[in-house]
mmCIF file of C-alpha atoms and ligand atoms in Angstrom:
data_model
loop_
_atom_site.group_PDB
_atom_site.id
_atom_site.type_symbol
_atom_site.label_atom_id
_atom_site.label_comp_id
_atom_site.label_asym_id
_atom_site.label_seq_id
_atom_site.Cartn_x
_atom_site.Cartn_y
_atom_site.Cartn_z
ATOM 1 C CA MET A 1 -3.050 21.233 -20.426
ATOM 2 C CA ARG A 2 0.365 20.695 -18.535
ATOM 3 C CA VAL A 3 -1.127 17.085 -17.336
ATOM 4 C CA ALA A 4 -2.255 16.067 -20.447
ATOM 5 C CA LEU A 5 1.168 16.942 -22.183
ATOM 6 C CA LEU A 6 2.784 14.977 -19.824
ATOM 7 C CA LEU A 7 0.428 12.010 -20.208
ATOM 8 C CA VAL A 8 1.766 12.054 -23.874
ATOM 9 C CA LEU A 9 5.115 12.412 -23.008
ATOM 10 C CA LEU A 10 5.039 9.292 -20.651
ATOM 11 C CA CYS A 11 3.056 7.388 -22.925
ATOM 12 C CA LEU A 12 5.988 8.184 -25.578
ATOM 13 C CA ALA A 13 8.301 7.413 -23.075
ATOM 14 C CA GLY A 14 7.978 3.772 -24.507
ATOM 15 C CA CYS A 15 7.052 0.365 -23.129
ATOM 16 C CA ALA A 16 7.585 -1.213 -19.792
ATOM 17 C CA LYS A 17 10.970 -2.806 -19.186
ATOM 18 C CA ASP A 18 11.644 -6.558 -18.889
ATOM 19 C CA LEU A 19 12.720 -7.834 -15.441
ATOM 20 C CA ASN A 20 16.590 -7.992 -15.762
ATOM 21 C CA GLY A 21 18.880 -8.518 -12.746
ATOM 22 C CA THR A 22 15.860 -8.681 -9.914
ATOM 23 C CA GLU A 23 14.966 -11.375 -8.051
ATOM 24 C CA PRO A 24 10.975 -12.243 -7.902
ATOM 25 C CA THR A 25 10.043 -15.054 -5.819
ATOM 26 C CA THR A 26 7.281 -17.057 -6.646
ATOM 27 C CA GLN A 27 6.174 -19.458 -3.443
ATOM 28 C CA ALA A 28 3.324 -21.798 -4.785
ATOM 29 C CA PRO A 29 1.272 -23.734 -3.141
ATOM 30 C CA LYS A 30 0.643 -21.495 -0.356
ATOM 31 C CA PRO A 31 2.901 -22.109 2.626
ATOM 32 C CA SER A 32 1.625 -23.544 5.935
ATOM 33 C CA GLY A 33 2.759 -20.909 8.192
ATOM 34 C CA PRO A 34 1.919 -17.009 8.042
ATOM 35 C CA SER A 35 2.330 -15.218 4.609
ATOM 36 C CA LEU A 36 2.029 -12.228 2.643
ATOM 37 C CA GLN A 37 0.064 -12.545 -0.647
ATOM 38 C CA TYR A 38 0.903 -10.125 -3.357
ATOM 39 C CA LEU A 39 -1.942 -9.236 -5.403
ATOM 40 C CA GLY A 40 -0.009 -6.763 -7.498
ATOM 41 C CA VAL A 41 0.356 -2.644 -7.210
ATOM 42 C CA GLY A 42 -0.471 -1.847 -3.929
ATOM 43 C CA GLY A 43 -2.846 -5.011 -2.983
ATOM 44 C CA TRP A 44 -1.765 -7.403 -0.397
ATOM 45 C CA LEU A 45 -3.699 -10.513 1.447
ATOM 46 C CA LEU A 46 -2.077 -11.098 5.133
ATOM 47 C CA HIS A 47 -2.575 -14.568 6.310
ATOM 48 C CA TRP A 48 -2.673 -14.978 10.190
ATOM 49 C CA ARG A 49 -4.104 -17.717 12.508
ATOM 50 C CA GLY A 50 -6.550 -18.113 9.864
ATOM 51 C CA GLU A 51 -8.052 -14.572 9.506
ATOM 52 C CA THR A 52 -6.849 -12.614 6.465
ATOM 53 C CA LEU A 53 -6.191 -8.704 6.437
ATOM 54 C CA LEU A 54 -6.482 -7.057 2.738
ATOM 55 C CA LEU A 55 -4.618 -3.965 1.378
ATOM 56 C CA ALA A 56 -6.565 -2.498 -1.289
ATOM 57 C CA PRO A 57 -5.868 -4.517 -4.249
ATOM 58 C CA SER A 58 -5.994 -3.133 -8.023
ATOM 59 C CA PHE A 59 -6.846 -5.452 -11.074
ATOM 60 C CA SER A 60 -8.351 -3.470 -13.607
ATOM 61 C CA ASN A 61 -5.370 -1.863 -15.503
ATOM 62 C CA PRO A 62 -7.599 0.758 -17.433
ATOM 63 C CA ALA A 63 -5.955 1.514 -20.919
ATOM 64 C CA PHE A 64 -3.024 3.805 -21.225
ATOM 65 C CA PRO A 65 -3.099 6.645 -20.477
ATOM 66 C CA PRO A 66 -5.825 6.256 -18.458
ATOM 67 C CA VAL A 67 -8.781 9.102 -18.787
ATOM 68 C CA PHE A 68 -11.909 7.571 -18.091
ATOM 69 C CA VAL A 69 -11.775 4.478 -15.632
ATOM 70 C CA LYS A 70 -14.124 1.995 -14.797
ATOM 71 C CA ALA A 71 -13.652 -1.313 -12.671
ATOM 72 C CA ASN A 72 -13.479 -4.416 -14.887
ATOM 73 C CA GLU A 73 -15.560 -6.849 -12.944
ATOM 74 C CA GLN A 74 -14.388 -9.878 -15.078
ATOM 75 C CA ARG A 75 -10.628 -9.233 -14.571
ATOM 76 C CA ILE A 76 -11.317 -8.863 -10.560
ATOM 77 C CA ASP A 77 -13.262 -11.960 -10.404
ATOM 78 C CA ASP A 78 -10.706 -13.579 -12.493
ATOM 79 C CA LEU A 79 -7.615 -12.506 -10.515
ATOM 80 C CA MET A 80 -8.864 -11.412 -7.017
ATOM 81 C CA PRO A 81 -8.484 -14.473 -4.332
ATOM 82 C CA ASP A 82 -11.383 -15.249 -2.214
ATOM 83 C CA ALA A 83 -11.190 -13.279 0.835
ATOM 84 C CA ARG A 84 -14.720 -13.948 2.668
ATOM 85 C CA ASP A 85 -12.599 -14.354 6.099
ATOM 86 C CA ALA A 86 -11.214 -10.577 5.829
ATOM 87 C CA LYS A 87 -12.820 -8.278 8.279
ATOM 88 C CA VAL A 88 -10.537 -5.475 7.502
ATOM 89 C CA LEU A 89 -9.660 -3.679 4.391
ATOM 90 C CA LEU A 90 -6.677 -0.998 4.868
ATOM 91 C CA ILE A 91 -6.791 1.928 2.039
ATOM 92 C CA GLY A 92 -3.647 4.333 2.119
ATOM 93 C CA HIS A 93 -5.140 6.778 -0.564
ATOM 94 C CA ALA A 94 -7.999 7.011 -2.649
ATOM 95 C CA HIS A 95 -6.443 7.495 -6.442
ATOM 96 C CA TYR A 96 -8.041 5.103 -8.766
ATOM 97 C CA ASP A 97 -5.297 2.552 -8.992
ATOM 98 C CA HIS A 98 -5.960 1.775 -5.027
ATOM 99 C CA LEU A 99 -9.826 2.306 -4.947
ATOM 100 C CA LEU A 100 -11.407 1.749 -8.384
ATOM 101 C CA ASP A 101 -11.661 -2.002 -7.634
ATOM 102 C CA VAL A 102 -12.572 -1.877 -3.961
ATOM 103 C CA PRO A 103 -16.299 -1.655 -4.041
ATOM 104 C CA HIS A 104 -16.683 -4.498 -6.372
ATOM 105 C CA ILE A 105 -14.260 -6.619 -3.965
ATOM 106 C CA MET A 106 -16.187 -5.365 -0.512
ATOM 107 C CA ARG A 107 -19.388 -6.921 -2.384
ATOM 108 C CA LYS A 108 -17.873 -9.943 -3.851
ATOM 109 C CA GLN A 109 -14.672 -11.412 -2.910
ATOM 110 C CA ALA A 110 -14.711 -9.606 0.772
ATOM 111 C CA PRO A 111 -18.313 -9.232 1.728
ATOM 112 C CA GLN A 112 -17.222 -8.977 5.686
ATOM 113 C CA ALA A 113 -14.624 -6.138 5.118
ATOM 114 C CA ILE A 114 -14.804 -2.864 6.573
ATOM 115 C CA ALA A 115 -12.761 -0.826 5.049
ATOM 116 C CA TYR A 116 -10.542 1.947 6.689
ATOM 117 C CA GLY A 117 -8.847 4.900 4.743
ATOM 118 C CA ASN A 118 -9.035 8.844 4.818
ATOM 119 C CA GLU A 119 -11.927 10.986 3.948
ATOM 120 C CA GLU A 120 -11.723 10.863 0.074
ATOM 121 C CA ALA A 121 -12.154 7.345 0.249
ATOM 122 C CA GLY A 122 -15.145 7.604 2.190
ATOM 123 C CA HIS A 123 -16.896 10.145 0.042
ATOM 124 C CA LEU A 124 -16.198 7.976 -2.902
ATOM 125 C CA LEU A 125 -17.128 4.837 -1.266
ATOM 126 C CA ALA A 126 -20.386 6.648 -0.492
ATOM 127 C CA GLY A 127 -20.811 6.573 -4.031
ATOM 128 C CA ALA A 128 -20.927 2.912 -4.304
ATOM 129 C CA GLY A 129 -23.357 2.648 -1.560
ATOM 130 C CA LEU A 130 -20.494 1.211 0.832
ATOM 131 C CA LYS A 131 -20.554 4.071 3.433
ATOM 132 C CA SER A 132 -21.945 2.261 6.209
ATOM 133 C CA ARG A 133 -18.839 -0.601 5.669
ATOM 134 C CA PHE A 134 -16.153 2.406 5.732
ATOM 135 C CA VAL A 135 -14.444 4.107 8.964
ATOM 136 C CA ASN A 136 -12.636 7.491 8.581
ATOM 137 C CA MET A 137 -8.952 7.120 10.482
ATOM 138 C CA GLN A 138 -7.829 10.511 9.443
ATOM 139 C CA PRO A 139 -9.118 11.899 12.778
ATOM 140 C CA LYS A 140 -7.149 9.316 14.466
ATOM 141 C CA MET A 141 -4.049 9.486 12.352
ATOM 142 C CA VAL A 142 -0.499 9.847 13.828
ATOM 143 C CA THR A 143 0.911 12.892 13.031
ATOM 144 C CA VAL A 144 4.965 13.165 11.946
ATOM 145 C CA ARG A 145 5.333 17.190 12.238
ATOM 146 C CA ARG A 146 5.025 20.083 14.177
ATOM 147 C CA GLY A 147 5.024 23.156 12.253
ATOM 148 C CA ASN A 148 7.903 22.762 9.953
ATOM 149 C CA ARG A 149 9.972 20.492 12.148
ATOM 150 C CA ALA A 150 10.007 16.625 11.862
ATOM 151 C CA LYS A 151 8.729 15.475 15.430
ATOM 152 C CA PRO A 152 8.019 12.113 15.695
ATOM 153 C CA GLN A 153 4.963 11.175 18.150
ATOM 154 C CA ILE A 154 5.148 9.050 21.213
ATOM 155 C CA VAL A 155 1.814 7.213 21.103
ATOM 156 C CA THR A 156 -0.172 5.172 23.533
ATOM 157 C CA GLN A 157 -1.750 1.995 22.628
ATOM 158 C CA ASP A 158 -5.312 3.587 22.486
ATOM 159 C CA ARG A 159 -4.206 4.830 19.029
ATOM 160 C CA TRP A 160 -4.355 0.995 17.860
ATOM 161 C CA GLU A 161 -7.639 0.046 15.791
ATOM 162 C CA PRO A 162 -8.144 -3.533 17.299
ATOM 163 C CA ASN A 163 -9.928 -6.224 15.046
ATOM 164 C CA GLY A 164 -9.648 -9.977 15.446
ATOM 165 C CA ALA A 165 -6.006 -11.192 15.291
ATOM 166 C CA PHE A 166 -5.116 -7.772 13.852
ATOM 167 C CA ARG A 167 -4.720 -4.333 14.997
ATOM 168 C CA PHE A 168 -3.550 -1.395 12.874
ATOM 169 C CA MET A 169 -2.656 2.505 13.490
ATOM 170 C CA ALA A 170 -2.971 5.262 10.705
ATOM 171 C CA ILE A 171 0.321 7.311 9.949
ATOM 172 C CA GLU A 172 0.471 10.553 8.172
ATOM 173 C CA SER A 173 2.284 9.848 5.084
ATOM 174 C CA GLN A 174 2.485 11.665 1.689
ATOM 175 C CA HIS A 175 2.195 11.036 -2.273
ATOM 176 C CA ALA A 176 5.164 10.987 -4.187
ATOM 177 C CA PRO A 177 4.634 13.024 -7.431
ATOM 178 C CA HIS A 178 4.109 10.734 -10.778
ATOM 179 C CA ILE A 179 6.930 12.486 -12.907
ATOM 180 C CA ALA A 180 8.401 15.587 -13.298
ATOM 181 C CA GLY A 181 7.435 16.674 -9.704
ATOM 182 C CA ILE A 182 3.723 16.744 -10.520
ATOM 183 C CA ASN A 183 1.034 14.587 -9.090
ATOM 184 C CA LEU A 184 -0.885 13.824 -12.171
ATOM 185 C CA LEU A 185 -4.069 12.603 -10.233
ATOM 186 C CA GLU A 186 -4.551 15.260 -7.637
ATOM 187 C CA GLY A 187 -7.859 16.645 -8.623
ATOM 188 C CA THR A 188 -9.990 18.977 -6.196
ATOM 189 C CA ARG A 189 -10.990 16.995 -3.067
ATOM 190 C CA TYR A 190 -14.421 16.248 -2.011
ATOM 191 C CA ARG A 191 -16.071 17.798 0.794
ATOM 192 C CA GLU A 192 -19.352 15.492 0.895
ATOM 193 C CA ASP A 193 -20.338 12.028 0.228
ATOM 194 C CA LEU A 194 -20.788 11.066 -3.505
ATOM 195 C CA THR A 195 -24.082 9.518 -5.114
ATOM 196 C CA GLN A 196 -22.373 7.680 -7.870
ATOM 197 C CA LEU A 197 -18.710 6.513 -8.854
ATOM 198 C CA PRO A 198 -16.895 9.071 -11.099
ATOM 199 C CA THR A 199 -15.335 7.711 -14.348
ATOM 200 C CA TYR A 200 -12.900 10.544 -15.011
ATOM 201 C CA VAL A 201 -9.580 9.852 -13.534
ATOM 202 C CA ARG A 202 -8.718 13.018 -11.780
ATOM 203 C CA ARG A 203 -12.100 12.709 -9.966
ATOM 204 C CA TRP A 204 -10.102 9.832 -7.922
ATOM 205 C CA PRO A 205 -8.081 12.401 -5.672
ATOM 206 C CA GLY A 206 -5.960 10.581 -3.276
ATOM 207 C CA GLY A 207 -6.643 12.867 -0.512
ATOM 208 C CA GLN A 208 -4.368 12.518 2.868
ATOM 209 C CA THR A 209 -2.025 9.310 2.141
ATOM 210 C CA LEU A 210 -1.757 7.244 5.205
ATOM 211 C CA ALA A 211 0.733 5.160 5.783
ATOM 212 C CA TRP A 212 -0.316 1.781 8.433
ATOM 213 C CA LEU A 213 1.790 0.018 11.026
ATOM 214 C CA ILE A 214 0.065 -3.535 11.438
ATOM 215 C CA ASP A 215 0.276 -5.951 14.593
ATOM 216 C CA LEU A 216 -0.151 -9.622 14.016
ATOM 217 C CA LEU A 217 -1.268 -10.761 17.377
ATOM 218 C CA ASP A 218 -1.254 -14.193 19.487
ATOM 219 C CA GLU A 219 -4.006 -15.220 21.618
ATOM 220 C CA LYS A 220 -3.186 -13.210 24.349
ATOM 221 C CA GLY A 221 -3.310 -9.954 22.328
ATOM 222 C CA GLU A 222 0.368 -9.655 22.341
ATOM 223 C CA PRO A 223 2.196 -8.786 18.699
ATOM 224 C CA VAL A 224 4.119 -11.416 17.214
ATOM 225 C CA TYR A 225 4.762 -9.261 14.029
ATOM 226 C CA ARG A 226 4.769 -5.693 13.564
ATOM 227 C CA ILE A 227 4.187 -4.677 9.793
ATOM 228 C CA HIS A 228 4.573 -1.190 8.234
ATOM 229 C CA TYR A 229 2.936 -0.958 5.098
ATOM 230 C CA GLN A 230 3.176 2.221 2.181
ATOM 231 C CA ASP A 231 1.401 2.245 -0.732
ATOM 232 C CA SER A 232 3.065 5.312 -2.292
ATOM 233 C CA ALA A 233 6.793 6.398 -1.366
ATOM 234 C CA SER A 234 7.116 9.550 0.526
ATOM 235 C CA ASN A 235 9.790 12.191 1.806
ATOM 236 C CA PRO A 236 11.144 11.834 5.506
ATOM 237 C CA PRO A 237 9.540 11.831 8.034
ATOM 238 C CA TYR A 238 6.389 11.346 6.030
ATOM 239 C CA GLY A 239 5.397 7.783 7.085
ATOM 240 C CA PHE A 240 7.738 7.216 9.733
ATOM 241 C CA PRO A 241 6.176 5.116 12.741
ATOM 242 C CA PRO A 242 5.604 6.965 15.641
ATOM 243 C CA ILE A 243 7.506 5.926 18.914
ATOM 244 C CA LEU A 244 5.923 2.964 20.726
ATOM 245 C CA GLN A 245 7.416 2.195 24.015
ATOM 246 C CA ASP A 246 6.515 -1.565 24.036
ATOM 247 C CA GLY A 247 9.688 -2.846 22.762
ATOM 248 C CA LYS A 248 8.302 -4.422 19.822
ATOM 249 C CA ARG A 249 10.555 -3.988 16.730
ATOM 250 C CA ILE A 250 8.828 -3.643 13.225
ATOM 251 C CA ASP A 251 9.641 -7.051 11.641
ATOM 252 C CA ILE A 252 8.530 -6.401 7.787
ATOM 253 C CA ALA A 253 8.368 -3.302 5.609
ATOM 254 C CA ILE A 254 6.206 -3.522 2.691
ATOM 255 C CA ILE A 255 7.564 -0.315 0.074
ATOM 256 C CA CYS A 256 6.388 1.015 -2.711
ATOM 257 C CA ALA A 257 8.586 0.916 -5.206
ATOM 258 C CA ALA A 258 6.580 3.470 -7.524
ATOM 259 C CA SER A 259 8.004 6.990 -8.117
ATOM 260 C CA THR A 260 11.022 6.446 -5.525
ATOM 261 C CA ASP A 261 12.904 8.690 -7.586
ATOM 262 C CA GLN A 262 10.405 11.762 -7.430
ATOM 263 C CA VAL A 263 11.014 11.652 -3.569
ATOM 264 C CA GLN A 264 14.184 12.147 -1.346
ATOM 265 C CA LEU A 265 15.778 8.871 0.426
ATOM 266 C CA TYR A 266 13.013 6.681 -0.065
ATOM 267 C CA PRO A 267 12.962 4.032 1.327
ATOM 268 C CA ASP A 268 16.138 4.213 2.715
ATOM 269 C CA ALA A 269 15.427 6.860 5.258
ATOM 270 C CA LEU A 270 12.683 4.626 6.390
ATOM 271 C CA LEU A 271 14.710 1.515 6.704
ATOM 272 C CA ASP A 272 17.404 3.251 8.475
ATOM 273 C CA VAL A 273 14.793 4.080 11.012
ATOM 274 C CA ILE A 274 12.510 1.121 11.451
ATOM 275 C CA LYS A 275 15.291 -1.640 10.574
ATOM 276 C CA PRO A 276 12.996 -4.301 9.651
ATOM 277 C CA ARG A 277 14.452 -8.031 9.163
ATOM 278 C CA LEU A 278 12.418 -8.237 5.797
ATOM 279 C CA MET A 279 11.476 -5.654 3.076
ATOM 280 C CA VAL A 280 9.025 -6.725 0.409
ATOM 281 C CA TYR A 281 8.779 -4.699 -2.771
ATOM 282 C CA GLY A 282 5.024 -3.661 -3.502
ATOM 283 C CA HIS A 283 3.977 -1.412 -6.610
ATOM 284 C CA TRP A 284 6.888 -2.176 -8.444
ATOM 285 C CA GLU A 285 5.439 -3.550 -11.607
ATOM 286 C CA ASP A 286 4.433 -1.633 -14.775
ATOM 287 C CA PHE A 287 0.571 -0.925 -14.343
ATOM 288 C CA PHE A 288 -0.715 -0.639 -17.574
ATOM 289 C CA GLY A 289 -1.435 -3.185 -19.767
ATOM 290 C CA ASN A 290 0.243 -5.634 -17.713
ATOM 291 C CA GLU A 291 -0.807 -9.118 -16.781
ATOM 292 C CA PRO A 292 0.154 -10.592 -13.628
ATOM 293 C CA SER A 293 1.979 -13.593 -15.215
ATOM 294 C CA ARG A 294 4.327 -11.497 -17.058
ATOM 295 C CA PRO A 295 5.047 -8.577 -14.812
ATOM 296 C CA GLN A 296 7.353 -5.749 -16.273
ATOM 297 C CA LEU A 297 9.311 -3.169 -14.614
ATOM 298 C CA ILE A 298 7.725 0.577 -14.512
ATOM 299 C CA ARG A 299 8.382 2.803 -17.520
ATOM 300 C CA VAL A 300 10.494 5.859 -16.945
ATOM 301 C CA GLN A 301 12.146 4.858 -13.738
ATOM 302 C CA ASP A 302 15.204 3.053 -13.273
ATOM 303 C CA GLU A 303 14.090 0.474 -10.834
ATOM 304 C CA ASN A 304 16.937 -1.917 -11.097
ATOM 305 C CA ALA A 305 19.347 1.050 -9.695
ATOM 306 C CA LEU A 306 16.687 0.737 -6.818
ATOM 307 C CA ILE A 307 17.282 -2.706 -6.404
ATOM 308 C CA ASP A 308 21.103 -2.580 -6.623
ATOM 309 C CA ARG A 309 21.303 0.237 -4.356
ATOM 310 C CA LEU A 310 19.172 -1.381 -1.769
ATOM 311 C CA LYS A 311 20.940 -4.732 -2.099
ATOM 312 C CA ALA A 312 24.145 -3.150 -1.542
ATOM 313 C CA ASN A 313 23.338 -0.890 1.396
ATOM 314 C CA TYR A 314 21.233 -3.179 3.436
ATOM 315 C CA PRO A 315 22.740 -6.703 3.119
ATOM 316 C CA GLU A 316 21.414 -7.336 6.495
ATOM 317 C CA ILE A 317 17.604 -6.703 5.440
ATOM 318 C CA LYS A 318 16.234 -9.812 3.744
ATOM 319 C CA GLN A 319 14.686 -8.171 0.296
ATOM 320 C CA VAL A 320 11.885 -9.820 -1.876
ATOM 321 C CA MET A 321 10.070 -8.732 -5.040
ATOM 322 C CA PRO A 322 7.317 -11.137 -4.986
ATOM 323 C CA TYR A 323 5.424 -11.774 -8.414
ATOM 324 C CA PRO A 324 1.748 -10.746 -8.166
ATOM 325 C CA LEU A 325 -0.516 -13.502 -6.865
ATOM 326 C CA THR A 326 2.347 -15.347 -5.116
ATOM 327 C CA TYR A 327 3.135 -16.054 -1.418
ATOM 328 C CA VAL A 328 5.939 -14.473 0.648
ATOM 329 C CA PRO A 329 6.348 -16.548 4.032
ATOM 330 C CA LEU A 330 6.834 -14.590 7.051
ATOM 331 C CA PRO A 331 10.118 -15.129 8.827
ATOM 332 C CA PRO A 332 10.104 -17.202 12.155
ATOM 333 C CA PRO A 333 9.027 -15.042 14.994
ATOM 334 C CA GLU A 334 11.191 -13.424 17.151
ATOM 335 C CA SER A 335 10.726 -13.357 21.057
ATOM 336 C CA HIS A 336 8.855 -10.426 22.350
ATOM 337 C CA GLY A 337 10.919 -7.364 23.103
ATOM 338 C CA LYS A 338 13.938 -8.345 21.164
ATOM 339 C CA GLY A 339 15.120 -6.061 18.568
ATOM 340 C CA HIS A 340 16.018 -2.098 19.168
HETATM 341 ZN ZN1 LIG B 401 -1.560 7.260 -6.165
#
């Protein structure tokens, strides 16, 4: 009941706001060097050394407020770029706006990709017959807390999951509430594999939210870029990277702009810790009824205040808010061992 009321209030809160004072960048055509391609919501394609890594995209945009959800296959086919060279698909959590379109994309646009995610994602993908192409990363997740204390783990190389020109690591993270401190989508978690995909929106529980550390490797297997990715805002220290003793800094932070006002110090505390060279906004555009060619800011959230704050407080970090389906070139590589 409370959830239904909140959905109505969210609906009454009005339309998404037009962009104002922000600086989305559009890079077309595709840059010749390595790049991030924003797919909208939590979706990205990382282009590196002829390979592609896919971060769970979402195109279906069910009507607002979403109650029953189903992948819009025509819309996915129209918008999702060809990703047949993607061998990896990383999933941060299993809510419908991150997982609903994944089964169709795994069959059609990314037919080689293995999906890596949490237990819920595995149970749900089983419902689409894709369990054999899924790896549960929750057992290998790097934790950020001990009891009630924040305690970064010092991790060794064996926590990396290698795959071609990439390797990646799952980090314990957290899902921000959607509104008024409440997570509207957190229904009961599954204990076993499904036999078909659910349609009721709350039957897509997020599960344990994962942040990802992703290395882009050279021919010798050494990291050239290190990327930190979150598909949900979180309270510190959730999502914070572990201590890695290889001297490689984090070059790029992909943050989640949605619901930053529902948590403390996001992404500021993270930026203070990882000091990236480049920060890109993900999940920044209003999700409902939106067209990628005409993105608008999220309803009931003052994103311009977030943008202004980050610009003022982190002048040394390049900050980019890309339009959906455009490219962000990676900065030139730094020599290994430089940085903090
Ligand atoms: Zn979510």
